[in-house]
Amino acid sequence: MNYDIDKIRSYFPVLKKEVYNKPFIYFDSAASSQKPVQVLMKEEELHNEYYGNIHRGAHYMADKATNDFEGVREKIKTFINATSTKEIVFTKGTTESINLVASSFCERFVAEGDEIIVSEMEHHANIVPWQLAAERKGARIVKLPFNDSGILEIERLIELISDKTKLISVAHVSNVLGTINPVKEIINIAHHSDVPVLVDGAQAAPHVKIDVQDLDADFYVFSAHKMYGPNGVGILFGKEKWLNEMPPYQGGGEMISEVSFEGTTFNDLPYKFEAGTPHITGVIAFGAAIDLINETGLENLTAWEHSLLEYATAKLKEIEGLRIYGEATQKSGVISFNIEGVHSYDLAMLLDKMGVALRSGHLCADTVMAHYNIPGCIRISFGMYNTKAEIDAFWEALNKVRMMF
Ligand code: PLP
């Protein structure tokens, strides 16, 4: 594998830090990844060299900022293989992208008595917006369950889909179980009944190749801050045929064509869904993060992270009383677990004092916790910069902590 880990780590200044006089080990990239110098420098360059508000200024700075901003839209189009930049809408994050579709799609296409299918392994961001929209419309959420290994029971999908089904929303990769869901197959089943599918790609976009045309996804959403980019930037990919039919999500500048007190006409795609000044700095700097992923090569990244996953899983399985949640063969670099008799919060606190940053609690996935009848768990998650040496250090720290209980 052509993977220069030392070079990659050198891009992330924060990884050289110590916490509590211990080398810093960052195993929380699924929550938010660290930022490389390329992204930090791009933010600084923009503000030092050519900042201006986009699309509206008749001056050099505004023009240059607009070109760069639209250049990143183009880059994202290529990154996910969309057919047109009209299908790429900038939002604040995955959460806002899902809220946009839930609100706007349901406004236009969902009526009383209709149903939206949502999987049982979703992040709260892919459940609550549908509940809110369903409540407004008198519609109903239907659960697509997963089994104890953390695999979606997609054979149930055919019986769950009916003429009341208006949309299916499912994660590409689960933020708790790490399962890489067979979204192409799900979309294929859904399309047989003319049901569109939203794919929550928050945990997939930094790790696996995405091709929205090959998947035939109707909507695909993700966040820049989990992809080594800035926080406050999200992407909504939507097929033009849907976005054209959907009403605007928010009103304001940029999303209009003409405004009068008699009425307003709306801008073309994608601007119809981009009211107000967007996160200009964040979007432009996100371009540098995408360049880094492209230079590293997604297939190299996937292979590297998979080797970390296999290595860490084998080591964790040596620990008596440790249960891993999520044992799909198609899995991304996320491992959630509990150790018998130890509260996940206590474990996380003690590991933090040993320099290991990880996540504990319900992981914004109460329905997954309910499935296993647990209040919470520990999650480690890997990024492009993690190493087997860090897994060894974490494993030793974990064993030390375990002895304390
Ligand atoms: N969906 C999944 C699968 C996630 O893991 C997350 C965040 O962890 C979200 C949605 C929400 O992302 P954001 O907070 O960037 O909007």
Short mmCIF file of C-alpha atoms and ligand atoms in Angstrom, two decimals, residues 30-32 92-98 121-126 171-176 200-204 221-226 231-234 359 363-364 379, ligand 1:
data_model
loop_
_atom_site.label_atom_id
_atom_site.label_comp_id
_atom_site.label_asym_id
_atom_site.label_seq_id
_atom_site.Cartn_x
_atom_site.Cartn_y
_atom_site.Cartn_z
CA ALA A 30 -16.27 10.12 13.71
CA ALA A 31 -17.37 13.03 15.89
CA SER A 32 -15.12 15.52 14.10
CA LYS A 92 -24.34 24.11 7.71
CA GLY A 93 -23.86 20.37 8.00
CA THR A 94 -25.47 16.96 7.59
CA THR A 95 -28.09 17.91 10.17
CA GLU A 96 -29.19 20.96 8.21
CA SER A 97 -29.11 19.04 4.93
CA ILE A 98 -31.51 16.43 6.35
CA MET A 121 -29.42 2.49 13.27
CA GLU A 122 -29.71 6.20 12.48
CA HIS A 123 -28.08 9.16 14.18
CA HIS A 124 -30.68 11.42 15.83
CA ALA A 125 -30.10 13.84 12.94
CA ASN A 126 -31.68 11.29 10.62
CA ALA A 171 -27.14 5.92 6.77
CA HIS A 172 -24.43 4.83 4.37
CA VAL A 173 -22.24 4.04 7.40
CA SER A 174 -23.54 3.76 10.97
CA ASN A 175 -21.83 6.11 13.44
CA VAL A 176 -22.12 3.46 16.20
CA ASP A 200 -26.86 10.01 5.22
CA GLY A 201 -23.21 9.90 4.21
CA ALA A 202 -21.79 11.73 7.25
CA GLN A 203 -19.70 8.70 8.26
CA ALA A 204 -19.03 7.49 4.72
CA VAL A 221 -25.75 14.39 2.57
CA PHE A 222 -22.49 14.88 4.49
CA SER A 223 -20.43 17.29 6.62
CA ALA A 224 -17.07 18.92 5.90
CA HIS A 225 -15.89 18.78 9.53
CA LYS A 226 -15.75 14.98 9.48
CA ASN A 231 -17.09 22.90 10.80
CA GLY A 232 -20.23 24.76 9.76
CA VAL A 233 -20.21 23.42 6.18
CA GLY A 234 -22.41 20.65 4.90
CA ARG A 359 -16.41 9.18 22.69
CA LEU A 363 -23.49 8.56 20.63
CA CYS A 364 -26.58 10.46 19.40
CA ARG A 379 -16.55 4.42 20.68
N1 PLP B 1 -25.43 11.50 10.62
C1 PLP B 1 -24.46 10.72 11.10
C2 PLP B 1 -24.39 9.29 10.68
C3 PLP B 1 -23.52 11.26 11.98
O1 PLP B 1 -22.55 10.48 12.45
C4 PLP B 1 -23.61 12.63 12.34
C5 PLP B 1 -22.65 13.20 13.28
O2 PLP B 1 -21.99 12.53 14.04
C6 PLP B 1 -24.64 13.39 11.80
C7 PLP B 1 -25.54 12.79 10.94
C8 PLP B 1 -24.78 14.84 12.10
O3 PLP B 1 -23.71 15.54 11.53
P1 PLP B 1 -23.50 17.08 11.81
O4 PLP B 1 -23.42 17.24 13.31
O5 PLP B 1 -22.22 17.39 11.14
O6 PLP B 1 -24.64 17.81 11.25
#
